[in-house]
Amino acid sequence: MSGKEIEKLTKIISKLPSLGTRSSRRIVLQLLKKRETLFLPLIEALQEVAANVKTCEICGNYDTVSPCSICASEKRENNLLCVVQDVADLWAMERVSFFKGKYHVLGGVLSALDGIAPEDLNIESLLCRIKKDDIKEVILALPATVDGQITSHYLVSRLKDMDVKVTTLAQGIPMGAELDYMDEGTLQLALNSRKLL
Amino acid sequence: MSGKEIEKLTKIISKLPSLGTRSSRRIVLQLLKKRETLFLPLIEALQEVAANVKTCEICGNYDTVSPCSICASEKRENNLLCVVQDVADLWAMERVSFFKGKYHVLGGVLSALDGIAPEDLNIESLLCRIKKDDIKEVILALPATVDGQITSHYLVSRLKDMDVKVTTLAQGIPMGAELDYMDEGTLQLALNSRKLL
């Protein structure tokens, strides 16, 4: 391959999630081929995001303004808070456009293996917010993994003495799933939490 | 999702080869998280390539100089030319670092379906180059597809009256392959072109 600039770019692109050296090379070639329609617009869009997007000081979302448009919105319920692990999860919730409260991004979950302790997460700011904004309900929408569940338990213990309802997302069989393909844990859980029709 | 800049960037990234909306979103989040170590270096590398890399006027390769470093190299054989479909194929040949001649990028192969005719490819410049540089051998390293083979045949007919040897890459069983997994066409071809040991 020729040109150290091209090699450097290929190396950086291959560090992005879901990309390796081969797909990175294909991307660089595609960019060079479509200079006007793809390459220059990409650089411009990246620069705009790098220059304008910041972390919301209240919830941790990414937006061009801080407080972000969700935190600043007057159409959203002020006393309903959904706690998520990451901005990706916040975006996933927003795509459903069903939830009308506000969010709080933890920035991770507790993990003994990765050495993530409560002080590494945005927990203090969550507690402050609950007091200050008079939050009535906190929905814990953390991942259904062991670490996610441990974090949920920890948060429940921290919120116990506060005057706030703490709920979590329902667990069970996902929509459209075949029972045959579900793991035993999910089946057992769905059976335990069965509902009266 | 919040921020029209983020949405615009996600849309552009999802147009890159091997990426869709979901992986594109993951990439944008990763960039925002690793602003100093990934986002800004990526923008810088993209700008450098956009500003400096051009198409070589002789062979069609991408490089920061034109003629490219391969065309300008004095260590390479001047009268051995390898014809490839695309710069990606040129890079693939270069990774082997076995071929010591020069290249000519056709920019595609003939295709009745996609309406690609001889005048859409860098064929005239190839013929000029063969005459001008006194090329002794042209290696056709075009894809082993129907369109690639038709293009090879066409080039052979165009080069027939010129004083140049025309060869093509050997076809057969790739290294390390199990016969069991080879298609019938390849097996038949490998059998027809069998070699005396």
JSON list of N, CA and C in Angstrom, two decimals, chain B residues 77-85 93 99 101-106 122-142 151-170:
[
{"chain": "B", "resi": 77, "resn": "GLU", "atom": "N", "xyz": [10.77, -3.16, -12.35]},
{"chain": "B", "resi": 77, "resn": "GLU", "atom": "CA", "xyz": [10.95, -3.42, -13.78]},
{"chain": "B", "resi": 77, "resn": "GLU", "atom": "C", "xyz": [10.00, -2.54, -14.58]},
{"chain": "B", "resi": 78, "resn": "ASN", "atom": "N", "xyz": [10.56, -1.86, -15.55]},
{"chain": "B", "resi": 78, "resn": "ASN", "atom": "CA", "xyz": [9.78, -0.90, -16.31]},
{"chain": "B", "resi": 78, "resn": "ASN", "atom": "C", "xyz": [8.95, -1.54, -17.41]},
{"chain": "B", "resi": 79, "resn": "ASN", "atom": "N", "xyz": [9.33, -2.76, -17.82]},
{"chain": "B", "resi": 79, "resn": "ASN", "atom": "CA", "xyz": [8.62, -3.33, -18.96]},
{"chain": "B", "resi": 79, "resn": "ASN", "atom": "C", "xyz": [7.75, -4.52, -18.60]},
{"chain": "B", "resi": 80, "resn": "LEU", "atom": "N", "xyz": [7.38, -4.60, -17.32]},
{"chain": "B", "resi": 80, "resn": "LEU", "atom": "CA", "xyz": [6.45, -5.64, -16.85]},
{"chain": "B", "resi": 80, "resn": "LEU", "atom": "C", "xyz": [5.26, -4.92, -16.21]},
{"chain": "B", "resi": 81, "resn": "LEU", "atom": "N", "xyz": [4.06, -5.17, -16.75]},
{"chain": "B", "resi": 81, "resn": "LEU", "atom": "CA", "xyz": [2.90, -4.40, -16.32]},
{"chain": "B", "resi": 81, "resn": "LEU", "atom": "C", "xyz": [1.80, -5.34, -15.82]},
{"chain": "B", "resi": 82, "resn": "CYS", "atom": "N", "xyz": [1.26, -5.08, -14.64]},
{"chain": "B", "resi": 82, "resn": "CYS", "atom": "CA", "xyz": [0.18, -5.90, -14.10]},
{"chain": "B", "resi": 82, "resn": "CYS", "atom": "C", "xyz": [-1.12, -5.09, -14.19]},
{"chain": "B", "resi": 83, "resn": "VAL", "atom": "N", "xyz": [-2.12, -5.61, -14.92]},
{"chain": "B", "resi": 83, "resn": "VAL", "atom": "CA", "xyz": [-3.38, -4.88, -15.08]},
{"chain": "B", "resi": 83, "resn": "VAL", "atom": "C", "xyz": [-4.37, -5.37, -14.03]},
{"chain": "B", "resi": 84, "resn": "VAL", "atom": "N", "xyz": [-4.85, -4.44, -13.18]},
{"chain": "B", "resi": 84, "resn": "VAL", "atom": "CA", "xyz": [-5.81, -4.81, -12.13]},
{"chain": "B", "resi": 84, "resn": "VAL", "atom": "C", "xyz": [-7.11, -4.02, -12.31]},
{"chain": "B", "resi": 85, "resn": "GLN", "atom": "N", "xyz": [-8.17, -4.55, -11.68]},
{"chain": "B", "resi": 85, "resn": "GLN", "atom": "CA", "xyz": [-9.47, -3.91, -11.80]},
{"chain": "B", "resi": 85, "resn": "GLN", "atom": "C", "xyz": [-9.51, -2.60, -11.03]},
{"chain": "B", "resi": 93, "resn": "MET", "atom": "N", "xyz": [-2.00, -7.01, -4.20]},
{"chain": "B", "resi": 93, "resn": "MET", "atom": "CA", "xyz": [-0.77, -7.50, -4.83]},
{"chain": "B", "resi": 93, "resn": "MET", "atom": "C", "xyz": [0.45, -6.97, -4.08]},
{"chain": "B", "resi": 99, "resn": "PHE", "atom": "N", "xyz": [5.63, -9.18, -6.50]},
{"chain": "B", "resi": 99, "resn": "PHE", "atom": "CA", "xyz": [5.62, -8.63, -7.86]},
{"chain": "B", "resi": 99, "resn": "PHE", "atom": "C", "xyz": [6.52, -7.39, -7.92]},
{"chain": "B", "resi": 101, "resn": "GLY", "atom": "N", "xyz": [7.09, -5.56, -10.91]},
{"chain": "B", "resi": 101, "resn": "GLY", "atom": "CA", "xyz": [6.84, -4.71, -12.06]},
{"chain": "B", "resi": 101, "resn": "GLY", "atom": "C", "xyz": [6.01, -3.49, -11.67]},
{"chain": "B", "resi": 102, "resn": "LYS", "atom": "N", "xyz": [5.30, -2.93, -12.64]},
{"chain": "B", "resi": 102, "resn": "LYS", "atom": "CA", "xyz": [4.44, -1.79, -12.35]},
{"chain": "B", "resi": 102, "resn": "LYS", "atom": "C", "xyz": [2.98, -2.15, -12.61]},
{"chain": "B", "resi": 103, "resn": "TYR", "atom": "N", "xyz": [2.07, -1.24, -12.30]},
{"chain": "B", "resi": 103, "resn": "TYR", "atom": "CA", "xyz": [0.65, -1.56, -12.39]},
{"chain": "B", "resi": 103, "resn": "TYR", "atom": "C", "xyz": [-0.08, -0.67, -13.37]},
{"chain": "B", "resi": 104, "resn": "HIS", "atom": "N", "xyz": [-1.27, -1.13, -13.75]},
{"chain": "B", "resi": 104, "resn": "HIS", "atom": "CA", "xyz": [-2.21, -0.26, -14.47]},
{"chain": "B", "resi": 104, "resn": "HIS", "atom": "C", "xyz": [-3.61, -0.57, -13.95]},
{"chain": "B", "resi": 105, "resn": "VAL", "atom": "N", "xyz": [-4.27, 0.44, -13.37]},
{"chain": "B", "resi": 105, "resn": "VAL", "atom": "CA", "xyz": [-5.61, 0.24, -12.80]},
{"chain": "B", "resi": 105, "resn": "VAL", "atom": "C", "xyz": [-6.65, 0.53, -13.88]},
{"chain": "B", "resi": 106, "resn": "LEU", "atom": "N", "xyz": [-7.45, -0.50, -14.21]},
{"chain": "B", "resi": 106, "resn": "LEU", "atom": "CA", "xyz": [-8.47, -0.33, -15.26]},
{"chain": "B", "resi": 106, "resn": "LEU", "atom": "C", "xyz": [-9.62, 0.55, -14.80]},
{"chain": "B", "resi": 122, "resn": "ASN", "atom": "N", "xyz": [-9.82, 2.49, -18.31]},
{"chain": "B", "resi": 122, "resn": "ASN", "atom": "CA", "xyz": [-8.54, 3.08, -18.72]},
{"chain": "B", "resi": 122, "resn": "ASN", "atom": "C", "xyz": [-7.81, 2.17, -19.70]},
{"chain": "B", "resi": 123, "resn": "ILE", "atom": "N", "xyz": [-8.46, 1.89, -20.83]},
{"chain": "B", "resi": 123, "resn": "ILE", "atom": "CA", "xyz": [-7.86, 0.96, -21.80]},
{"chain": "B", "resi": 123, "resn": "ILE", "atom": "C", "xyz": [-6.97, 1.71, -22.78]},
{"chain": "B", "resi": 124, "resn": "GLU", "atom": "N", "xyz": [-7.42, 2.88, -23.25]},
{"chain": "B", "resi": 124, "resn": "GLU", "atom": "CA", "xyz": [-6.59, 3.63, -24.21]},
{"chain": "B", "resi": 124, "resn": "GLU", "atom": "C", "xyz": [-5.24, 4.00, -23.59]},
{"chain": "B", "resi": 125, "resn": "SER", "atom": "N", "xyz": [-5.30, 4.43, -22.30]},
{"chain": "B", "resi": 125, "resn": "SER", "atom": "CA", "xyz": [-4.04, 4.80, -21.64]},
{"chain": "B", "resi": 125, "resn": "SER", "atom": "C", "xyz": [-3.14, 3.58, -21.47]},
{"chain": "B", "resi": 126, "resn": "LEU", "atom": "N", "xyz": [-3.75, 2.39, -21.32]},
{"chain": "B", "resi": 126, "resn": "LEU", "atom": "CA", "xyz": [-2.96, 1.16, -21.23]},
{"chain": "B", "resi": 126, "resn": "LEU", "atom": "C", "xyz": [-2.23, 0.91, -22.54]},
{"chain": "B", "resi": 127, "resn": "LEU", "atom": "N", "xyz": [-2.96, 1.04, -23.66]},
{"chain": "B", "resi": 127, "resn": "LEU", "atom": "CA", "xyz": [-2.35, 0.79, -24.98]},
{"chain": "B", "resi": 127, "resn": "LEU", "atom": "C", "xyz": [-1.22, 1.78, -25.26]},
{"chain": "B", "resi": 128, "resn": "CYS", "atom": "N", "xyz": [-1.48, 3.06, -24.93]},
{"chain": "B", "resi": 128, "resn": "CYS", "atom": "CA", "xyz": [-0.44, 4.09, -25.10]},
{"chain": "B", "resi": 128, "resn": "CYS", "atom": "C", "xyz": [0.81, 3.73, -24.31]},
{"chain": "B", "resi": 129, "resn": "ARG", "atom": "N", "xyz": [0.57, 3.32, -23.05]},
{"chain": "B", "resi": 129, "resn": "ARG", "atom": "CA", "xyz": [1.68, 3.02, -22.16]},
{"chain": "B", "resi": 129, "resn": "ARG", "atom": "C", "xyz": [2.51, 1.86, -22.67]},
{"chain": "B", "resi": 130, "resn": "ILE", "atom": "N", "xyz": [1.83, 0.83, -23.19]},
{"chain": "B", "resi": 130, "resn": "ILE", "atom": "CA", "xyz": [2.53, -0.34, -23.70]},
{"chain": "B", "resi": 130, "resn": "ILE", "atom": "C", "xyz": [3.48, 0.06, -24.83]},
{"chain": "B", "resi": 131, "resn": "LYS", "atom": "N", "xyz": [2.96, 0.93, -25.73]},
{"chain": "B", "resi": 131, "resn": "LYS", "atom": "CA", "xyz": [3.79, 1.41, -26.84]},
{"chain": "B", "resi": 131, "resn": "LYS", "atom": "C", "xyz": [4.94, 2.27, -26.33]},
{"chain": "B", "resi": 132, "resn": "LYS", "atom": "N", "xyz": [4.57, 3.27, -25.52]},
{"chain": "B", "resi": 132, "resn": "LYS", "atom": "CA", "xyz": [5.52, 4.30, -25.11]},
{"chain": "B", "resi": 132, "resn": "LYS", "atom": "C", "xyz": [6.64, 3.71, -24.23]},
{"chain": "B", "resi": 133, "resn": "ASP", "atom": "N", "xyz": [6.26, 2.85, -23.27]},
{"chain": "B", "resi": 133, "resn": "ASP", "atom": "CA", "xyz": [7.26, 2.35, -22.31]},
{"chain": "B", "resi": 133, "resn": "ASP", "atom": "C", "xyz": [7.91, 1.06, -22.77]},
{"chain": "B", "resi": 134, "resn": "ASP", "atom": "N", "xyz": [7.57, 0.61, -23.98]},
{"chain": "B", "resi": 134, "resn": "ASP", "atom": "CA", "xyz": [8.16, -0.61, -24.52]},
{"chain": "B", "resi": 134, "resn": "ASP", "atom": "C", "xyz": [7.96, -1.79, -23.57]},
{"chain": "B", "resi": 135, "resn": "ILE", "atom": "N", "xyz": [6.70, -1.99, -23.18]},
{"chain": "B", "resi": 135, "resn": "ILE", "atom": "CA", "xyz": [6.35, -3.07, -22.26]},
{"chain": "B", "resi": 135, "resn": "ILE", "atom": "C", "xyz": [6.55, -4.42, -22.95]},
{"chain": "B", "resi": 136, "resn": "LYS", "atom": "N", "xyz": [7.18, -5.36, -22.23]},
{"chain": "B", "resi": 136, "resn": "LYS", "atom": "CA", "xyz": [7.43, -6.69, -22.80]},
{"chain": "B", "resi": 136, "resn": "LYS", "atom": "C", "xyz": [6.34, -7.69, -22.42]},
{"chain": "B", "resi": 137, "resn": "GLU", "atom": "N", "xyz": [5.81, -7.54, -21.18]},
{"chain": "B", "resi": 137, "resn": "GLU", "atom": "CA", "xyz": [4.79, -8.49, -20.72]},
{"chain": "B", "resi": 137, "resn": "GLU", "atom": "C", "xyz": [3.68, -7.78, -19.96]},
{"chain": "B", "resi": 138, "resn": "VAL", "atom": "N", "xyz": [2.43, -8.13, -20.29]},
{"chain": "B", "resi": 138, "resn": "VAL", "atom": "CA", "xyz": [1.27, -7.61, -19.56]},
{"chain": "B", "resi": 138, "resn": "VAL", "atom": "C", "xyz": [0.62, -8.78, -18.82]},
{"chain": "B", "resi": 139, "resn": "ILE", "atom": "N", "xyz": [0.55, -8.69, -17.48]},
{"chain": "B", "resi": 139, "resn": "ILE", "atom": "CA", "xyz": [-0.12, -9.73, -16.70]},
{"chain": "B", "resi": 139, "resn": "ILE", "atom": "C", "xyz": [-1.54, -9.26, -16.40]},
{"chain": "B", "resi": 140, "resn": "LEU", "atom": "N", "xyz": [-2.53, -10.00, -16.88]},
{"chain": "B", "resi": 140, "resn": "LEU", "atom": "CA", "xyz": [-3.91, -9.62, -16.60]},
{"chain": "B", "resi": 140, "resn": "LEU", "atom": "C", "xyz": [-4.32, -10.24, -15.27]},
{"chain": "B", "resi": 141, "resn": "ALA", "atom": "N", "xyz": [-4.44, -9.42, -14.22]},
{"chain": "B", "resi": 141, "resn": "ALA", "atom": "CA", "xyz": [-4.82, -9.91, -12.90]},
{"chain": "B", "resi": 141, "resn": "ALA", "atom": "C", "xyz": [-6.23, -9.43, -12.59]},
{"chain": "B", "resi": 142, "resn": "LEU", "atom": "N", "xyz": [-7.16, -9.78, -13.48]},
{"chain": "B", "resi": 142, "resn": "LEU", "atom": "CA", "xyz": [-8.55, -9.35, -13.32]},
{"chain": "B", "resi": 142, "resn": "LEU", "atom": "C", "xyz": [-9.33, -10.40, -12.54]},
{"chain": "B", "resi": 151, "resn": "THR", "atom": "N", "xyz": [-13.50, -9.25, -19.87]},
{"chain": "B", "resi": 151, "resn": "THR", "atom": "CA", "xyz": [-12.58, -8.12, -19.99]},
{"chain": "B", "resi": 151, "resn": "THR", "atom": "C", "xyz": [-11.19, -8.62, -20.41]},
{"chain": "B", "resi": 152, "resn": "SER", "atom": "N", "xyz": [-10.74, -9.72, -19.82]},
{"chain": "B", "resi": 152, "resn": "SER", "atom": "CA", "xyz": [-9.45, -10.30, -20.19]},
{"chain": "B", "resi": 152, "resn": "SER", "atom": "C", "xyz": [-9.43, -10.65, -21.67]},
{"chain": "B", "resi": 153, "resn": "HIS", "atom": "N", "xyz": [-10.51, -11.31, -22.13]},
{"chain": "B", "resi": 153, "resn": "HIS", "atom": "CA", "xyz": [-10.58, -11.69, -23.55]},
{"chain": "B", "resi": 153, "resn": "HIS", "atom": "C", "xyz": [-10.53, -10.46, -24.44]},
{"chain": "B", "resi": 154, "resn": "TYR", "atom": "N", "xyz": [-11.28, -9.44, -24.05]},
{"chain": "B", "resi": 154, "resn": "TYR", "atom": "CA", "xyz": [-11.30, -8.20, -24.84]},
{"chain": "B", "resi": 154, "resn": "TYR", "atom": "C", "xyz": [-9.90, -7.60, -24.92]},
{"chain": "B", "resi": 155, "resn": "LEU", "atom": "N", "xyz": [-9.21, -7.56, -23.77]},
{"chain": "B", "resi": 155, "resn": "LEU", "atom": "CA", "xyz": [-7.86, -6.98, -23.75]},
{"chain": "B", "resi": 155, "resn": "LEU", "atom": "C", "xyz": [-6.91, -7.79, -24.62]},
{"chain": "B", "resi": 156, "resn": "VAL", "atom": "N", "xyz": [-7.04, -9.14, -24.55]},
{"chain": "B", "resi": 156, "resn": "VAL", "atom": "CA", "xyz": [-6.19, -9.99, -25.39]},
{"chain": "B", "resi": 156, "resn": "VAL", "atom": "C", "xyz": [-6.39, -9.63, -26.86]},
{"chain": "B", "resi": 157, "resn": "SER", "atom": "N", "xyz": [-7.65, -9.44, -27.26]},
{"chain": "B", "resi": 157, "resn": "SER", "atom": "CA", "xyz": [-7.93, -9.12, -28.68]},
{"chain": "B", "resi": 157, "resn": "SER", "atom": "C", "xyz": [-7.36, -7.74, -29.04]},
{"chain": "B", "resi": 158, "resn": "ARG", "atom": "N", "xyz": [-7.37, -6.80, -28.12]},
{"chain": "B", "resi": 158, "resn": "ARG", "atom": "CA", "xyz": [-6.83, -5.47, -28.40]},
{"chain": "B", "resi": 158, "resn": "ARG", "atom": "C", "xyz": [-5.30, -5.49, -28.45]},
{"chain": "B", "resi": 159, "resn": "LEU", "atom": "N", "xyz": [-4.68, -6.42, -27.71]},
{"chain": "B", "resi": 159, "resn": "LEU", "atom": "CA", "xyz": [-3.22, -6.45, -27.60]},
{"chain": "B", "resi": 159, "resn": "LEU", "atom": "C", "xyz": [-2.58, -7.40, -28.63]},
{"chain": "B", "resi": 160, "resn": "LYS", "atom": "N", "xyz": [-3.45, -8.12, -29.37]},
{"chain": "B", "resi": 160, "resn": "LYS", "atom": "CA", "xyz": [-3.00, -9.17, -30.28]},
{"chain": "B", "resi": 160, "resn": "LYS", "atom": "C", "xyz": [-1.94, -8.67, -31.27]},
{"chain": "B", "resi": 161, "resn": "ASP", "atom": "N", "xyz": [-2.18, -7.49, -31.84]},
{"chain": "B", "resi": 161, "resn": "ASP", "atom": "CA", "xyz": [-1.29, -7.00, -32.89]},
{"chain": "B", "resi": 161, "resn": "ASP", "atom": "C", "xyz": [-0.07, -6.24, -32.34]},
{"chain": "B", "resi": 162, "resn": "MET", "atom": "N", "xyz": [0.00, -6.16, -31.02]},
{"chain": "B", "resi": 162, "resn": "MET", "atom": "CA", "xyz": [1.14, -5.43, -30.44]},
{"chain": "B", "resi": 162, "resn": "MET", "atom": "C", "xyz": [2.22, -6.44, -30.07]},
{"chain": "B", "resi": 163, "resn": "ASP", "atom": "N", "xyz": [3.44, -5.99, -30.03]},
{"chain": "B", "resi": 163, "resn": "ASP", "atom": "CA", "xyz": [4.55, -6.89, -29.75]},
{"chain": "B", "resi": 163, "resn": "ASP", "atom": "C", "xyz": [4.73, -7.03, -28.24]},
{"chain": "B", "resi": 164, "resn": "VAL", "atom": "N", "xyz": [3.76, -7.70, -27.58]},
{"chain": "B", "resi": 164, "resn": "VAL", "atom": "CA", "xyz": [3.79, -7.82, -26.12]},
{"chain": "B", "resi": 164, "resn": "VAL", "atom": "C", "xyz": [3.26, -9.19, -25.72]},
{"chain": "B", "resi": 165, "resn": "LYS", "atom": "N", "xyz": [3.88, -9.79, -24.73]},
{"chain": "B", "resi": 165, "resn": "LYS", "atom": "CA", "xyz": [3.44, -11.08, -24.21]},
{"chain": "B", "resi": 165, "resn": "LYS", "atom": "C", "xyz": [2.29, -10.80, -23.25]},
{"chain": "B", "resi": 166, "resn": "VAL", "atom": "N", "xyz": [1.17, -11.53, -23.39]},
{"chain": "B", "resi": 166, "resn": "VAL", "atom": "CA", "xyz": [0.03, -11.33, -22.48]},
{"chain": "B", "resi": 166, "resn": "VAL", "atom": "C", "xyz": [-0.16, -12.59, -21.65]},
{"chain": "B", "resi": 167, "resn": "THR", "atom": "N", "xyz": [-0.11, -12.46, -20.33]},
{"chain": "B", "resi": 167, "resn": "THR", "atom": "CA", "xyz": [-0.30, -13.62, -19.46]},
{"chain": "B", "resi": 167, "resn": "THR", "atom": "C", "xyz": [-1.45, -13.32, -18.48]},
{"chain": "B", "resi": 168, "resn": "THR", "atom": "N", "xyz": [-1.87, -14.35, -17.77]},
{"chain": "B", "resi": 168, "resn": "THR", "atom": "CA", "xyz": [-2.90, -14.12, -16.75]},
{"chain": "B", "resi": 168, "resn": "THR", "atom": "C", "xyz": [-2.55, -14.93, -15.51]},
{"chain": "B", "resi": 169, "resn": "LEU", "atom": "N", "xyz": [-3.14, -14.59, -14.37]},
{"chain": "B", "resi": 169, "resn": "LEU", "atom": "CA", "xyz": [-2.87, -15.33, -13.12]},
{"chain": "B", "resi": 169, "resn": "LEU", "atom": "C", "xyz": [-3.35, -16.77, -13.27]},
{"chain": "B", "resi": 170, "resn": "ALA", "atom": "N", "xyz": [-2.64, -17.71, -12.66]},
{"chain": "B", "resi": 170, "resn": "ALA", "atom": "CA", "xyz": [-3.04, -19.11, -12.69]},
{"chain": "B", "resi": 170, "resn": "ALA", "atom": "C", "xyz": [-4.33, -19.28, -11.91]}
]
